[in-house]
mmCIF file of C-alpha atoms in Angstrom:
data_model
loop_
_atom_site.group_PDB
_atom_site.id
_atom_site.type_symbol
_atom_site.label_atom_id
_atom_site.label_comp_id
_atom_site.label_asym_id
_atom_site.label_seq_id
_atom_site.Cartn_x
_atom_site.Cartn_y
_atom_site.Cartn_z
ATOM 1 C CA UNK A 260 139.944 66.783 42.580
ATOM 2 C CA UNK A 261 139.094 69.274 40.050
ATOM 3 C CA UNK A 262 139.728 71.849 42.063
ATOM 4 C CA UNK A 263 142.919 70.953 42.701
ATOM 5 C CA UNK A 264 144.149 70.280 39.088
ATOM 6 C CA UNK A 265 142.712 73.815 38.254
ATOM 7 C CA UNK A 266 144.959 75.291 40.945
ATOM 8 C CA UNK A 267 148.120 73.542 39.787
ATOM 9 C CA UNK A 268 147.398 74.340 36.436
ATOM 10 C CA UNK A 269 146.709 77.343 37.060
ATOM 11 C CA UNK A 270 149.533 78.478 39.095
ATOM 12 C CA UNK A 271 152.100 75.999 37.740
ATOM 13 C CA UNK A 272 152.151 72.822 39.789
ATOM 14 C CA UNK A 273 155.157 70.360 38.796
ATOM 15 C CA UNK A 274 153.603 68.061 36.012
ATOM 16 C CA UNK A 275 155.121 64.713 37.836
ATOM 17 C CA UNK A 276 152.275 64.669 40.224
ATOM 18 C CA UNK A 277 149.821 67.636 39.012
ATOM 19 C CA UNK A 278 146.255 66.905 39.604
ATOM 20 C CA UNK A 279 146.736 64.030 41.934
ATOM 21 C CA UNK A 280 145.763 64.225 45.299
ATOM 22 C CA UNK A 281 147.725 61.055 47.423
ATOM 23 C CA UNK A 282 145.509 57.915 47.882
ATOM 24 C CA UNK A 283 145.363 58.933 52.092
ATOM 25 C CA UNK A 284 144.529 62.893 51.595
ATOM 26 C CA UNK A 285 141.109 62.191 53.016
ATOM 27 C CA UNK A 286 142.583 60.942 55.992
ATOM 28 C CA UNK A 287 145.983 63.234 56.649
ATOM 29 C CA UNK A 288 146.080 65.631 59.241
ATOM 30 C CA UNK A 289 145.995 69.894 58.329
ATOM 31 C CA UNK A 290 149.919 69.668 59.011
ATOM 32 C CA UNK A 291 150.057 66.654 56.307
ATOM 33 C CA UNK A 292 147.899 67.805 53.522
ATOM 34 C CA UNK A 293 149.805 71.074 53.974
ATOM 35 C CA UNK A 294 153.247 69.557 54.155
ATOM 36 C CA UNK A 295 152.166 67.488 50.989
ATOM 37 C CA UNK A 296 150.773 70.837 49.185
ATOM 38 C CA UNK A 297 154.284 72.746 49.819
ATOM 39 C CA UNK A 298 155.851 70.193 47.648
ATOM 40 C CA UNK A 299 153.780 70.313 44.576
ATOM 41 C CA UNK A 300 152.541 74.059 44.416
ATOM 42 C CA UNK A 301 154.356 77.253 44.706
ATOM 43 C CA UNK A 302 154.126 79.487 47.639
ATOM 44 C CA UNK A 303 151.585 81.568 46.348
ATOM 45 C CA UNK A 304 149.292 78.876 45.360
ATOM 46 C CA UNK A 305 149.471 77.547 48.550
ATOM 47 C CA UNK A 306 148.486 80.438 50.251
ATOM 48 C CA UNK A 307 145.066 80.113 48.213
ATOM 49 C CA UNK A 308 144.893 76.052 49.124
ATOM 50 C CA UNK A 309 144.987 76.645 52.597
ATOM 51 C CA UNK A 310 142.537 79.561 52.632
ATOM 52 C CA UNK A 311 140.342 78.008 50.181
ATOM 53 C CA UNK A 312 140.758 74.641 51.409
ATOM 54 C CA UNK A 313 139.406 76.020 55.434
ATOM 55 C CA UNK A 314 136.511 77.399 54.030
ATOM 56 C CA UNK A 315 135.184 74.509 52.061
ATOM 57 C CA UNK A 316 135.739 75.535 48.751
ATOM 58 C CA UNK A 317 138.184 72.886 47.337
ATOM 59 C CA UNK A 318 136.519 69.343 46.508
ATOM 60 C CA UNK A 319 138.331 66.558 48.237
ATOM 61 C CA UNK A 320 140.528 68.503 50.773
ATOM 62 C CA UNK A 321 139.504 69.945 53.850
ATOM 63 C CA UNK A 322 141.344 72.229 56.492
ATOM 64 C CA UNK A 323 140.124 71.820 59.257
ATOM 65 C CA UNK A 324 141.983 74.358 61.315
ATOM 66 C CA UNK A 325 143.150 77.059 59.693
ATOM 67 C CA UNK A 326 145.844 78.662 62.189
ATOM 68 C CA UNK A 327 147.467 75.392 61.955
ATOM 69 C CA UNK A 328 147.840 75.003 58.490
ATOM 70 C CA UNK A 329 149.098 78.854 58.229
ATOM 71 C CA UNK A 330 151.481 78.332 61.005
ATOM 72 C CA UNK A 331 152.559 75.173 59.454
ATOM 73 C CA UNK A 332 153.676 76.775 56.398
ATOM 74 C CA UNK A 333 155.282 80.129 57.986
ATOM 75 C CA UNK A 334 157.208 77.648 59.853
ATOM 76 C CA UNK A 335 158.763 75.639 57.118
ATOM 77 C CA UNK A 336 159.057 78.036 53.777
ATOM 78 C CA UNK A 337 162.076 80.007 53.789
ATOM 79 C CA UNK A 338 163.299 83.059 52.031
ATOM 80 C CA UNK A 339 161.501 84.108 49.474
ATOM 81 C CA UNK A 340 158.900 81.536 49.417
ATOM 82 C CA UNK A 341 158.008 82.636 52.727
ATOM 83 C CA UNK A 342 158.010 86.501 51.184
ATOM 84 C CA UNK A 343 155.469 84.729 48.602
ATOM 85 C CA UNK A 344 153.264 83.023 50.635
ATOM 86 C CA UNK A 345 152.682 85.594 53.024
ATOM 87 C CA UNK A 346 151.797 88.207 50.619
ATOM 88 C CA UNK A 347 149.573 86.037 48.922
ATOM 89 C CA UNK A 348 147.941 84.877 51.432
ATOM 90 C CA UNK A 349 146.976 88.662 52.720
ATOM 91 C CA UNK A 350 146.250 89.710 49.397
ATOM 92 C CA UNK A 351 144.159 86.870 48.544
ATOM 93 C CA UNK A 352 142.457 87.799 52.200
ATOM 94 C CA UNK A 353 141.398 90.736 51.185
ATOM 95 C CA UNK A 354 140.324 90.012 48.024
ATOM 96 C CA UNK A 355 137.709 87.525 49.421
ATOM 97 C CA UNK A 356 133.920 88.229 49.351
ATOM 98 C CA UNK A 357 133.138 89.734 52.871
ATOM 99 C CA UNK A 358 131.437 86.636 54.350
ATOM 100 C CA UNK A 359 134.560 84.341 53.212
ATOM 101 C CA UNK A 360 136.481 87.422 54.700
ATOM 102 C CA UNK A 361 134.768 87.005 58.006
ATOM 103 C CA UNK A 362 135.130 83.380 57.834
ATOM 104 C CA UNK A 363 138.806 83.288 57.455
ATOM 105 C CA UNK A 364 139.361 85.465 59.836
ATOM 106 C CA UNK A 365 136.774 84.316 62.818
ATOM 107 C CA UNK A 366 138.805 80.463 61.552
ATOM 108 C CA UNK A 367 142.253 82.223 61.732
ATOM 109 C CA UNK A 368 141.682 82.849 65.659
ATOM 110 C CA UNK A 369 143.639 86.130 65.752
ATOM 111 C CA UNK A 370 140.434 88.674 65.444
ATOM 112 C CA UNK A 371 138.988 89.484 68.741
ATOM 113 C CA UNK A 372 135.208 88.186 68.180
ATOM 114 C CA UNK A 373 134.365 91.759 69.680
ATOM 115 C CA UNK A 374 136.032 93.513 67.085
ATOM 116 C CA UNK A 375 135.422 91.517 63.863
ATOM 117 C CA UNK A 376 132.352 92.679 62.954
ATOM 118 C CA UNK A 377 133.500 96.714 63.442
ATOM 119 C CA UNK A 378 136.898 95.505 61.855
ATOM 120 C CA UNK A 379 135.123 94.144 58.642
ATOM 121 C CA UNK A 380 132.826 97.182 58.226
ATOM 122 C CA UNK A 381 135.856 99.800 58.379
ATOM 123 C CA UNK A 382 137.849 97.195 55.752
ATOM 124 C CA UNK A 383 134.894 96.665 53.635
ATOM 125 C CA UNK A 384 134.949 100.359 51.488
ATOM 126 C CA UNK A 385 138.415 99.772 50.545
ATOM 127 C CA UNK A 386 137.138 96.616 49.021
ATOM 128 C CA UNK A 387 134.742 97.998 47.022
ATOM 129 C CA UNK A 388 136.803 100.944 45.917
ATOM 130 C CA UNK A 389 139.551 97.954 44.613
ATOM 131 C CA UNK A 390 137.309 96.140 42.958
ATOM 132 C CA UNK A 391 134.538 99.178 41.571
ATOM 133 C CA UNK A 392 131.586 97.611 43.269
ATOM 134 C CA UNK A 393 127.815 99.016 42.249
ATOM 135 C CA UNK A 394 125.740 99.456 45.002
ATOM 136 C CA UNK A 395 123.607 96.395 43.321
ATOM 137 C CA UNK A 396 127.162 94.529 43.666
ATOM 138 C CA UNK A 397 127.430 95.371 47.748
ATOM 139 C CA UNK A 398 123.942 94.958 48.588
ATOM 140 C CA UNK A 399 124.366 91.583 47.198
ATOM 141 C CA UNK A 400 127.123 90.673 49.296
ATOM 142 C CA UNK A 401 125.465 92.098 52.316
ATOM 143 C CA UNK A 402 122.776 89.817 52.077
ATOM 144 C CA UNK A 403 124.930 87.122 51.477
ATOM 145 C CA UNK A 404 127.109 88.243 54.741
ATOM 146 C CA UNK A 405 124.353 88.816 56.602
ATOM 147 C CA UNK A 406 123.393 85.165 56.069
ATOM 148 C CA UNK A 407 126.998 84.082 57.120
ATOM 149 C CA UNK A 408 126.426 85.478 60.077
ATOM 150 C CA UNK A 409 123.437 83.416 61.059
ATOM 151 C CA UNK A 410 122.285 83.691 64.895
ATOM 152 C CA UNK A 411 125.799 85.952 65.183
ATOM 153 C CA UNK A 412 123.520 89.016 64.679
ATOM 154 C CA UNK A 413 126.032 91.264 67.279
ATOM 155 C CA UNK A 414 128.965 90.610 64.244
ATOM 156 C CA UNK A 415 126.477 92.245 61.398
ATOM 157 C CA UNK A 416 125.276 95.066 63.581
ATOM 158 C CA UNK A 417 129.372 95.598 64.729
ATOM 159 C CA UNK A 418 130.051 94.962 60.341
ATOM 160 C CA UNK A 419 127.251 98.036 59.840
ATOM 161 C CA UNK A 420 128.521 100.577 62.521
ATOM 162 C CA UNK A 421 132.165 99.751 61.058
ATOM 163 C CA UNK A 422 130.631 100.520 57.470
ATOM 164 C CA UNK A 423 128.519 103.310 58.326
ATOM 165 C CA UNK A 424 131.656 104.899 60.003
ATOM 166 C CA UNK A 425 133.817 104.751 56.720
ATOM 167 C CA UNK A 426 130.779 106.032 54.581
ATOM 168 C CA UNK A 427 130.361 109.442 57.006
ATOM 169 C CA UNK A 428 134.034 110.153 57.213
ATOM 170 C CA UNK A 429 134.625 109.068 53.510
ATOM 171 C CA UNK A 430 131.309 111.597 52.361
ATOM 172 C CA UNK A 431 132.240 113.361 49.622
ATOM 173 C CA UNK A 432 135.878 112.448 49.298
ATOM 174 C CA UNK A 433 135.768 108.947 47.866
ATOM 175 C CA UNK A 434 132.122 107.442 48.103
ATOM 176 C CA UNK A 435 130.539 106.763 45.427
ATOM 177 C CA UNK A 436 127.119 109.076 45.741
ATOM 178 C CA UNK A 437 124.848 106.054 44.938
ATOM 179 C CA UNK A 438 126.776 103.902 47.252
ATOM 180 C CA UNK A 439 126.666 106.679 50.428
ATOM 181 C CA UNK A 440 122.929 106.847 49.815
ATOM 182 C CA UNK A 441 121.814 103.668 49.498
ATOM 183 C CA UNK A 442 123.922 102.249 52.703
ATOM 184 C CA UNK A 443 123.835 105.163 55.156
ATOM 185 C CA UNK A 444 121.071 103.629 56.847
ATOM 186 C CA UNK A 445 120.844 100.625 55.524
ATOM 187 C CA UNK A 446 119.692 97.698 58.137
#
């Protein structure tokens, strides 16, 4: 619940009904939670919900399939809430950790499960150029991917050949020198 009344707070929920999740939420399906969500968030907020929502981290609401919940949504905003929501919710994508990242998109149903892992790796040095990442900062969130990934070991070795690629061809143009070093053969 807190969640939630951060979120409409935060991205300016209408005050009637702001905080309040209704007494069946629990129980709706993804279409109905996000049907309910449309009308008491903007289009950008929603975006977040639905990702945030499908990967566990909003208290009291629950996604359960993400593709339906998206499609839901592109289906029934118009205009420019539709322009909102769908660059938020590709922005906000991105701007994910990587193991959210490959969450979202393994739940999302449109990555090949062949190519997610590669995909991730060659996405990955964008994100840390974005967001200024020390190497202390990725190896972090490797380990923390890595442990997303579980018994899916063929995803991390596809997410390190994907990496490794960007760091060769990136050498010396816009790699950070600590960063090339300390992942070029990283395991």
């Amino acid at each position: 619940m807190g969640a939630l009344l951060l979120l409409l707070a935060s991205c300016g929920g209408k005050k009637d009904k702001e905080g309040e999740y209704p007494a069946a939420f629990a129980t709706m399906g993804d279409t109905a939670r996000t049907a309910w969500m449309m009308e008491h968030v903007p289009a950008d907020s929603l975006a977040r919900f639905i990702i945030d929502a499908s990967i566990g981290k909003v208290e009291g609401a629950k996604i359960d399939t993400l593709a339906i919940a998206t499609n839901y949504a592109f289906e029934h905003l118009k205009g420019e809430d539709l322009d909102k929501f769908s660059i938020a919710y590709d922005s906000y994508v991105e701007s994910l950790p990587l193991a959210d990242k490959m969450r979202v998109y393994a739940q999302a149903g449109t990555e090949d499960p062949q190519g997610l892992g590669y995909r991730l790796g060659l996405e990955y040095m964008s994100n840390i150029r974005d967001h200024k990442k020390t190497a202390d900062e990725v190896e972090r969130e490797l380990v923390e991917f890595r442990k997303a990934c579980g018994s899916d070991t063929a995803t991390y070795r596809r997410f390190l050949v994907g990496f490794k690629t960007v760091l060769k061809v990136d050498k010396g143009v816009d790699v950070p020198a600590d960063i090339y070093n300390r992942f070029i053969n990283y395991n």
